[in-house]
Every structure is written in structure tokens, then in C-alpha cells.
CSV table of C-alpha atoms and ligand atoms in Angstrom, one decimal:
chain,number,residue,atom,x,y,z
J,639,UNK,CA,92.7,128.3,123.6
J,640,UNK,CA,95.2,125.8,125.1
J,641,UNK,CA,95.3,122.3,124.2
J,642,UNK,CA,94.6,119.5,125.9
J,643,UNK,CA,96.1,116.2,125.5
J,644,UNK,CA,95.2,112.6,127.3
J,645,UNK,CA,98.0,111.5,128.8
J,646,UNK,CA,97.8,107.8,130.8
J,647,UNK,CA,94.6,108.4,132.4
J,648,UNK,CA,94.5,112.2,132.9
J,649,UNK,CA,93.7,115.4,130.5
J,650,UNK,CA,96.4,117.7,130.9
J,651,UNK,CA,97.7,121.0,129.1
J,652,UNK,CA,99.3,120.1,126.1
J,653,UNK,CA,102.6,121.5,127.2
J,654,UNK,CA,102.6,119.7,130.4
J,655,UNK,CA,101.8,116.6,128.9
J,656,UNK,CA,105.1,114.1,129.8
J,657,UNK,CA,105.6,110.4,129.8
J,658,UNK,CA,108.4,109.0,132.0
J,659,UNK,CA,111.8,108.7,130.2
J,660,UNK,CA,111.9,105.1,131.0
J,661,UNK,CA,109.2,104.8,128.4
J,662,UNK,CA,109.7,101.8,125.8
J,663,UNK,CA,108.3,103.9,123.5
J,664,UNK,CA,111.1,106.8,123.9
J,665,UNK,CA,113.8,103.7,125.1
J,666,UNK,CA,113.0,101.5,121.8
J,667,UNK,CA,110.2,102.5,119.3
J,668,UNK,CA,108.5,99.6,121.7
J,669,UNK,CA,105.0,101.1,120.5
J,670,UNK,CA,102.3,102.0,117.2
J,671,UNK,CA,100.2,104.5,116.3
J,672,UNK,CA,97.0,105.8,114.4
J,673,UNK,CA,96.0,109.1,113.1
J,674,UNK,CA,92.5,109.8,112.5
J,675,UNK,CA,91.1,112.8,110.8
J,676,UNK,CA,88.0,115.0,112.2
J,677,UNK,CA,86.6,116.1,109.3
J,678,UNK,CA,83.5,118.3,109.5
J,679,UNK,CA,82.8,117.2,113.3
J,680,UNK,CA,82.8,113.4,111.8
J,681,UNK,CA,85.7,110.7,112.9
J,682,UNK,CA,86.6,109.4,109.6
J,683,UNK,CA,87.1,105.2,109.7
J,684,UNK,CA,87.7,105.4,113.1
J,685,UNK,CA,86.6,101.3,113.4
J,686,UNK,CA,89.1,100.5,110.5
J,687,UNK,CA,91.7,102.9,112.3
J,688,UNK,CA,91.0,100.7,115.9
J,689,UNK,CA,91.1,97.4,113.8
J,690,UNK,CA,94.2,98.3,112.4
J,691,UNK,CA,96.0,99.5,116.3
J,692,UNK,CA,94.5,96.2,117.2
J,693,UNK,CA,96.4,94.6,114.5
J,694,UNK,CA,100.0,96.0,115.1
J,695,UNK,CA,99.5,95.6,119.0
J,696,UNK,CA,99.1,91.6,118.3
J,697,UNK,CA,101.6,91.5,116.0
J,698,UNK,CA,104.4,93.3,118.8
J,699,UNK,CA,102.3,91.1,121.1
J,700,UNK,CA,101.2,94.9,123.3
J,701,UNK,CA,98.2,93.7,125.2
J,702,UNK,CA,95.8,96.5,124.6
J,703,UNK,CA,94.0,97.6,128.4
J,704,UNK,CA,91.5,99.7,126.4
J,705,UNK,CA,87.9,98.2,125.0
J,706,UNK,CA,86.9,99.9,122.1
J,707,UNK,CA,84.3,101.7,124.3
J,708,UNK,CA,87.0,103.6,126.6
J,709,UNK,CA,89.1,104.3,123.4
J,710,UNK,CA,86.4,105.9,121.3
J,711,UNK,CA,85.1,107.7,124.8
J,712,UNK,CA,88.8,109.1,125.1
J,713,UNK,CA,89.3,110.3,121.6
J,714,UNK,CA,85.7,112.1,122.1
J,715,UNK,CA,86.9,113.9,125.1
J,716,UNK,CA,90.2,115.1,123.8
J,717,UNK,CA,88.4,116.3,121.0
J,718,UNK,CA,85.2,118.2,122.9
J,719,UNK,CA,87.8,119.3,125.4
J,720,UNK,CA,90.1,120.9,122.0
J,721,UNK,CA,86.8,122.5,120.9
J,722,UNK,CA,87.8,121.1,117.4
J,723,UNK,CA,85.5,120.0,114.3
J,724,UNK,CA,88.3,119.8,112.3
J,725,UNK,CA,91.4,118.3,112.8
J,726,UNK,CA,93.8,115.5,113.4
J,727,UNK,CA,93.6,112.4,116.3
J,728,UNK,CA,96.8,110.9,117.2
J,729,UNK,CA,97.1,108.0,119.3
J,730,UNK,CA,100.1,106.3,120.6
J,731,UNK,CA,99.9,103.1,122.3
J,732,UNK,CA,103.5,101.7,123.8
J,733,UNK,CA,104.5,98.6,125.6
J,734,UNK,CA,104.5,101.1,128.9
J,735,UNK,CA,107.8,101.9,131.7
J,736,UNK,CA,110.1,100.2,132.9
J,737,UNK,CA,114.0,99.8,133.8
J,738,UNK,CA,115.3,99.7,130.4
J,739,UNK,CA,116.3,95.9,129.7
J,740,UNK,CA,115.3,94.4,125.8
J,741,UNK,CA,113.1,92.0,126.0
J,742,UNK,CA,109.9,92.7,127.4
J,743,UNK,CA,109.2,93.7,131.1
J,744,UNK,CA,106.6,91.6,132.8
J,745,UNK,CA,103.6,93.3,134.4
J,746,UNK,CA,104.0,97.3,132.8
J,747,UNK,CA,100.8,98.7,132.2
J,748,UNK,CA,101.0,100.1,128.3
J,749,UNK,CA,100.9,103.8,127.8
J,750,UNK,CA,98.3,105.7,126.3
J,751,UNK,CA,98.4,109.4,124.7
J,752,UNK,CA,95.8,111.2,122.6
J,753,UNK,CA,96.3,114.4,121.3
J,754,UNK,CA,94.1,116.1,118.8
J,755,UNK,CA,95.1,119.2,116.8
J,756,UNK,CA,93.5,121.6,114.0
J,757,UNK,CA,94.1,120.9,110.4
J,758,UNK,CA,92.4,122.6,107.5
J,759,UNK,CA,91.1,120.2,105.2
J,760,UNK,CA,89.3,122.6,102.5
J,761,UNK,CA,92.7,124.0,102.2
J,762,UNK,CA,94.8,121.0,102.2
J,763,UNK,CA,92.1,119.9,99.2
J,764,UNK,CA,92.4,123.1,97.4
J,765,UNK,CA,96.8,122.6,97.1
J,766,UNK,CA,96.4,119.0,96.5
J,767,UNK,CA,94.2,119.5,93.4
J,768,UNK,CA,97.1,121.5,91.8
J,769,UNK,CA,99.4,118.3,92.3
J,770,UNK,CA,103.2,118.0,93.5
J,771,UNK,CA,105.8,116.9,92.7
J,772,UNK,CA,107.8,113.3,94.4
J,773,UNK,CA,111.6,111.7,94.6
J,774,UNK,CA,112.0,108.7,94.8
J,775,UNK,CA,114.0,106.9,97.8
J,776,UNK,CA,115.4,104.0,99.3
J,777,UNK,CA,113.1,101.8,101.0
J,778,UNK,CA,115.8,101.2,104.2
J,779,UNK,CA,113.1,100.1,106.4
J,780,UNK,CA,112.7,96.9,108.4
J,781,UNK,CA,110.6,93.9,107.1
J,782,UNK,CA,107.9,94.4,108.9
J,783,UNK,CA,106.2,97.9,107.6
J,784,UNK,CA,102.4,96.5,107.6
J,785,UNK,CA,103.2,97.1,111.6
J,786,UNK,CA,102.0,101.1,112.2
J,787,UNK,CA,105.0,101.1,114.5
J,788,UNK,CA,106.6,105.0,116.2
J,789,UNK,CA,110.1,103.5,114.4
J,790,UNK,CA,109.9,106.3,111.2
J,791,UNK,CA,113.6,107.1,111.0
J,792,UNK,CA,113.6,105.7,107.8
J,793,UNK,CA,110.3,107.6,106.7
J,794,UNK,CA,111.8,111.0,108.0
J,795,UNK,CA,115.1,110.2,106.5
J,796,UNK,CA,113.3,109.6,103.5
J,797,UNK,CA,110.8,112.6,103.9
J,798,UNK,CA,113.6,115.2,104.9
J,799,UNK,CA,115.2,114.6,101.3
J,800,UNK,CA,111.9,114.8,99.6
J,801,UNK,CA,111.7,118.5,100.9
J,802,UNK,CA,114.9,119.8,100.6
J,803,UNK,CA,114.6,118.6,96.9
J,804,UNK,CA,111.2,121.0,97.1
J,805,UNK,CA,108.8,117.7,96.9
J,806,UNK,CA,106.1,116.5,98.4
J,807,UNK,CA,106.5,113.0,98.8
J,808,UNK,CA,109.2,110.7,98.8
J,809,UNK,CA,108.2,107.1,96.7
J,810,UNK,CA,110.5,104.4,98.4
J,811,UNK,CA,112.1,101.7,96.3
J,812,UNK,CA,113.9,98.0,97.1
J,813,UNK,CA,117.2,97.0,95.4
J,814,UNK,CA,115.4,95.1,92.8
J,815,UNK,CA,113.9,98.5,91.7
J,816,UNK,CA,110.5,98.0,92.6
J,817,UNK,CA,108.4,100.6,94.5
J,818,UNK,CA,106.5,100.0,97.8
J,819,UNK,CA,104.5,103.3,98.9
J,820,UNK,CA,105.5,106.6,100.0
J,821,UNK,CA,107.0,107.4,103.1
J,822,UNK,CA,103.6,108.8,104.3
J,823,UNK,CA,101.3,107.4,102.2
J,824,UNK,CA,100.9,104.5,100.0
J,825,UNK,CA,101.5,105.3,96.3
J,826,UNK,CA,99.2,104.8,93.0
J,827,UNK,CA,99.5,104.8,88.7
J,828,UNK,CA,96.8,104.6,86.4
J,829,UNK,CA,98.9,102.5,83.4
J,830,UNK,CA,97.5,100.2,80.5
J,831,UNK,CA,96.3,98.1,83.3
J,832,UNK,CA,94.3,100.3,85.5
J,833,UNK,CA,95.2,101.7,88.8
J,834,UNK,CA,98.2,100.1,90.3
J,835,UNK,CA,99.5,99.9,93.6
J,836,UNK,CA,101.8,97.3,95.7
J,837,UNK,CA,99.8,94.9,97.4
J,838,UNK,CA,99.1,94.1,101.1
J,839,UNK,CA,102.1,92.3,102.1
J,840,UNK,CA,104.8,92.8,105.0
J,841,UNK,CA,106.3,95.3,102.4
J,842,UNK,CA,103.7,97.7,103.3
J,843,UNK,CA,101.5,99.5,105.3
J,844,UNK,CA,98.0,98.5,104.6
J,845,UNK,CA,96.4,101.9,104.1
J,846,UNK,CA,93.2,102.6,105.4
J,847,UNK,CA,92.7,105.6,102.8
J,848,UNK,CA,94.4,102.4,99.9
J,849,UNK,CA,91.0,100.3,101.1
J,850,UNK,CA,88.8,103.2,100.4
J,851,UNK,CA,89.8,103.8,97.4
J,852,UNK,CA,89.8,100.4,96.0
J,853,UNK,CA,86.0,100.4,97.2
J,854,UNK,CA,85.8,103.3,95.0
J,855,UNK,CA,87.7,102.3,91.7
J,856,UNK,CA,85.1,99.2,92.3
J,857,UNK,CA,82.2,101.0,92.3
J,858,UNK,CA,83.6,103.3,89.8
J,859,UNK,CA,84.5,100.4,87.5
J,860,UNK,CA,88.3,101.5,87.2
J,861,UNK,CA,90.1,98.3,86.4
J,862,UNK,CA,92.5,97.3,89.5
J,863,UNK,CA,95.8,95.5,89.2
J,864,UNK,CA,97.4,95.0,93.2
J,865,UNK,CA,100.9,94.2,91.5
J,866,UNK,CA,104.2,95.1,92.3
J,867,UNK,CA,106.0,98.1,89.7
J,868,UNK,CA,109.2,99.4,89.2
J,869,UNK,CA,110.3,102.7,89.1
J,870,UNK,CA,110.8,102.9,85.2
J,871,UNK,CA,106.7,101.8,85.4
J,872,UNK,CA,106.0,104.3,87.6
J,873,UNK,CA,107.8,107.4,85.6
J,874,UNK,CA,105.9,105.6,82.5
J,875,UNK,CA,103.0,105.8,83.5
J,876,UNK,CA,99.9,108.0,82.4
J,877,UNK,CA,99.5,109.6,85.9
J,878,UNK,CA,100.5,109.1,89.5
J,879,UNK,CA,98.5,110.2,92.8
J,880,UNK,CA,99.6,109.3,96.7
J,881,UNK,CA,97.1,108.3,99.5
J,882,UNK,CA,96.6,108.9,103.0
J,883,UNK,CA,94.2,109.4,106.0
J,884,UNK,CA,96.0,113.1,106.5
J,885,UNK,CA,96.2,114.1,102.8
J,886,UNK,CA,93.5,112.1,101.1
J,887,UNK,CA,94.4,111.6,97.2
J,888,UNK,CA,96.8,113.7,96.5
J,889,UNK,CA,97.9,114.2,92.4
J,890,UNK,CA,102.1,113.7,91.5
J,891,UNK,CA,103.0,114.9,88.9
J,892,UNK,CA,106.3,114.5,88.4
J,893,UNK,CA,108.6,111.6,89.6
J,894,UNK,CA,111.9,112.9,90.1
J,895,UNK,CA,111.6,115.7,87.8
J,896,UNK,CA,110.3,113.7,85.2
J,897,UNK,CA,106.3,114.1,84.4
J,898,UNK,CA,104.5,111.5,84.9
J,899,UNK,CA,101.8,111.2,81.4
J,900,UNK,CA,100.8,114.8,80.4
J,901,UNK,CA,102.4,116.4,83.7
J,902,UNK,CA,99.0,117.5,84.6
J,903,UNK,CA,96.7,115.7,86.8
J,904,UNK,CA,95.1,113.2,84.9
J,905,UNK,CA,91.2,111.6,84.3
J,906,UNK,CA,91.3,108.9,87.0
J,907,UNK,CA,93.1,110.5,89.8
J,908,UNK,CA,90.8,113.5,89.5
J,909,UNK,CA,87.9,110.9,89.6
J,910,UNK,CA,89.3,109.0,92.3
J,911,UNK,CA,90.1,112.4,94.1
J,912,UNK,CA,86.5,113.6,93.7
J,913,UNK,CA,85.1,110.6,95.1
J,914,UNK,CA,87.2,110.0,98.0
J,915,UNK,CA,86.2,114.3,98.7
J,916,UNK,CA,82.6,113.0,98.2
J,917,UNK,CA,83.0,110.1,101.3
J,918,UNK,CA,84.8,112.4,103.5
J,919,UNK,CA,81.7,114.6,103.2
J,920,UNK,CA,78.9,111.6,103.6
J,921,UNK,CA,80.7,108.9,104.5
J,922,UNK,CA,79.3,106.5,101.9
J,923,UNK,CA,81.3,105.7,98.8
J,924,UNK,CA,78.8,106.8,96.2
A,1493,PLP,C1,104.2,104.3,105.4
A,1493,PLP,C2,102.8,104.7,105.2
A,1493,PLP,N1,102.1,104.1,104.2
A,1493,PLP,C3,100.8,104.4,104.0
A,1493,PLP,C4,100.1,105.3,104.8
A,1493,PLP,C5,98.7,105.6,104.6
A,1493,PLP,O1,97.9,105.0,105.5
A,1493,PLP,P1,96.4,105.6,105.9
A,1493,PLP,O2,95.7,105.7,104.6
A,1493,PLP,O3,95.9,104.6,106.8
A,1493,PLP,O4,96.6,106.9,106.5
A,1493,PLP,C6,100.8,105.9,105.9
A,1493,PLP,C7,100.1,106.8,106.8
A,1493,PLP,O5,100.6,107.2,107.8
A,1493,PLP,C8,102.2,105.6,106.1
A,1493,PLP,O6,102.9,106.1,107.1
């Protein structure tokens, strides 16, 4: 079966999908994005997913021509018109075309493209369970990373080195020696404190995976601490897990090749990671 992709107003073959080269998006990283999973026929957060392309459109000041309506009915028809149940939404919103010239054009229409592809999430669940291993990085990205912006070089930089060093993840880190999040994902250890993790700042991307999962250390009375931690912290700590829409919880067990606790996958993650499986499958954390 071909796929289909939404490209500016029409559904075309995937292959013969094509924006215009004058694109900001291609000309400056002028645009954001979302992914949203399709899990078992069900969009998972899509409203938090909208809130948060909302959010990043404002900030780069990108007037958004799409109601929430005409979004959501576009991300249904690429997905009925994929045939998928299972899979992976991406959208990408950019300030639009025009002759290529910094500051922004007056009057360009922003560009719209949906695509939506198969992904195996049983699968994914059963390799995550075992746990990987992460590097750690440095965080060379610009100050403003709470914006879901197309501008990754950093992330791929980052991400490239992670697998050639035969990791999953690569855990970025500032010159003061503190950790943000992954390059993909935002990044988690259980230490005397509780569950960890950076707080929502410019520093990072507020994850819409990170919000779940504090609901669920709530309700699962796992103390939080939203502080800052350094690198030494993070190898010290009793265990480690990454999060994201794509990969869910996802166990780390060693921190450049040093294990992190036991070196297994500890207590907490496998409870957070139990849970989170739970509201992927009723959509209600319970
Ligand atoms: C840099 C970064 N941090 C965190 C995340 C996790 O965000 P979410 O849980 O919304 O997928 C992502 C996901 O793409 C990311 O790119």
C-alpha cells in the first residue's frame, strides 16, 4: 500500500509529496512540529499535542490558519487514507514561501504537512523493558528549546554520537555540568529524593509524555523533586529511565558505561513504565 501524505491542502503519494524550495522551513528552520502516536486506533494526547503547536507557533509569532477542527479532521484523513491503527502522526507547521529575505515576509500563507507512518508499539515495549544504555552530550542548543522547533542539528549531532557509541540516547549537559533532557526525550532518576527531572523552563522541552508521568508518580505517590541535577547525580543515582511520546518510558541503564544503581531496571521506573503502558491502553491514568 502507498502512502499518503497531506501536503498544503491536497493528499498526495507520499513520494510525490514536495514543498517549494523557497520554503522557510527548508530556507531557515522558520517552523515546529508535533508527533503524535496512534496507538491501538486511539490518537494519544492529541489536545495536549495541539496546545503545545499552539504554543511554539506564538512564541515564533506563526499565525496558525488551521482551527483545531480542520487540524484534527486532517490528521484523521491521513490516517484512514494510510489504513493505519498503529503508527506515528507528524506534523509540520512553517512560516510558509517566500523570496528568501530574514525577517519575516508579509502575507505568506504557512505551510502545512501531515504524514503518518506504521510503528510497532508492542514491540518497541517489549526492547524498552530490557533497558539501554545512554552517553552523555553537550547541550549546544539555542536558549529557547521549550520551542518544538524543525532546528535539531544539535539533537542529531547529539543522537549520531549516541549510536555510533552503540546507545540509545544521548543525555545533554550545560557547562556547569548540569543535565537538561535527552536529545529525544526528556530524561528521569529515582534518587534519595524521588523521581527527578529538570523542570519546565526555556532549558527544555516541556514533554507531553514528562506531564503524564508526573500525573502518574502523583497518583502513584512517588515523591517528585522538578530540580535541576548534575551529571555525577545522574550516574549516582538508584536508576534512570528516558521519556517520550514515540518511546514511552524507556529504562537506562548505564550512563556512559557506568550502571546506573543495580544496572538493572529498577522498582520505580518499572512502575512508572507499567502505568504509562496502562494509559496508552485506556487512556486514564489509573
Ligand atoms: C528535545 C526533546 N525533549 C523531550 C521530548 C519528549 O517530548 P514528548 O513527550 O512530548 O514526546 C522530545 C520529543 O520529541 C524532544 O525532542
Amino acid at each position: 500500500m502507498s502512502r499518503i501524505a497531506y501536503v498544503n491542502g491536497a493528499y498526495v503519494p507520499h513520494r510525490q509529496g514536495a514543498v517549494s524550495i523557497e520554503d522557510r522551513g527548508y530556507q531557515f528552520s522558520d517552523g515546529v512540529y508535533e508527533v503524535i502516536c496512534l496507538f491501538k486506533g486511539k490518537l494519544i494526547d492529541a489536545g495536549p499535542h495541539l496546545d503545545r503547536l499552539d504554543r511554539s507557533l506564538a512564541e515564533l509569532s506563526i499565525p496558525n490558519p488551521y482551527s483545531r477542527a480542520a487540524l484534527m479532521t486532517i490528521i484523521h484523513e491521513t490516517i484512514r487514507r494510510n489504513r493505519l491503527s498503529d503508527g506515528l502522526v507528524y506534523l509540520q507547521m512553517t512560516r510558509g514561501t517566500a523570496p528568501r529575505d530574514h525577517q519575516f515576509p508579509e502575507d505568506t500563507r504557512p505551510a502545512l504537512v501531515v504524514t503518518a507512518r506504521y510503528f510497532d508499539f508492542d514491540q518497541a515495549a517489549i526492547k524498552a523493558a530490557e533497558g539501554m544504555k545512554a552517553i552523555t552530550y553537550p547541550d549546544i542548543r539555542w536558549a529557547r528549546r521549550d520551542i518544538k522547533s524543525v532546528s535539531l542539528l544539535p539533537n542529531i549531532l547529539a543522537k549520531q554520537a549516541a549510536v555510533e557509541k552503540g546507545a540509545y540516547e544521548a543525555i545533554m549537559t550545560m557547562p556547569n555540568g548540569l543535565v537538561t533532557e535527552g536529545c529525544s526525550t526528556n530524561f528521569w532518576i529515582v534518587d534519595q529524593t524521588g523521581l527527578r527531572t529538570h523542570p519546565v523552563c526555556p532549558d527544555i522541552l516541556n514533554g507531553i509524555t514528562r506531564s503524564r508521568i508526573i500525573e502518574i508518580a502523583k497518583k502513584e505517590g512517588v515523591p517528585l523533586n522538578e530540580s535541576p541535577f548534575t551529571v555525577e547525580e545522574a550516574r549516582q543515582a538508584r536508576e534512570a529511565f528516558t521519556s517520550s511520546s514515540v518511546r514511552a518510558v524507556q529504562p537506562i541503564l548505564t550512563l556512559d558505561d557506568h550502571p546506573i544503581g543495580s544496572g538493572l531496571v529498577g522498582p520505580i521506573t518499572t512502575k512508572i513504565f507499567q502505568s504509562y503502558q496502562r494509559f496508552l491502553k485506556t487512556g486514564v491514568v489509573s
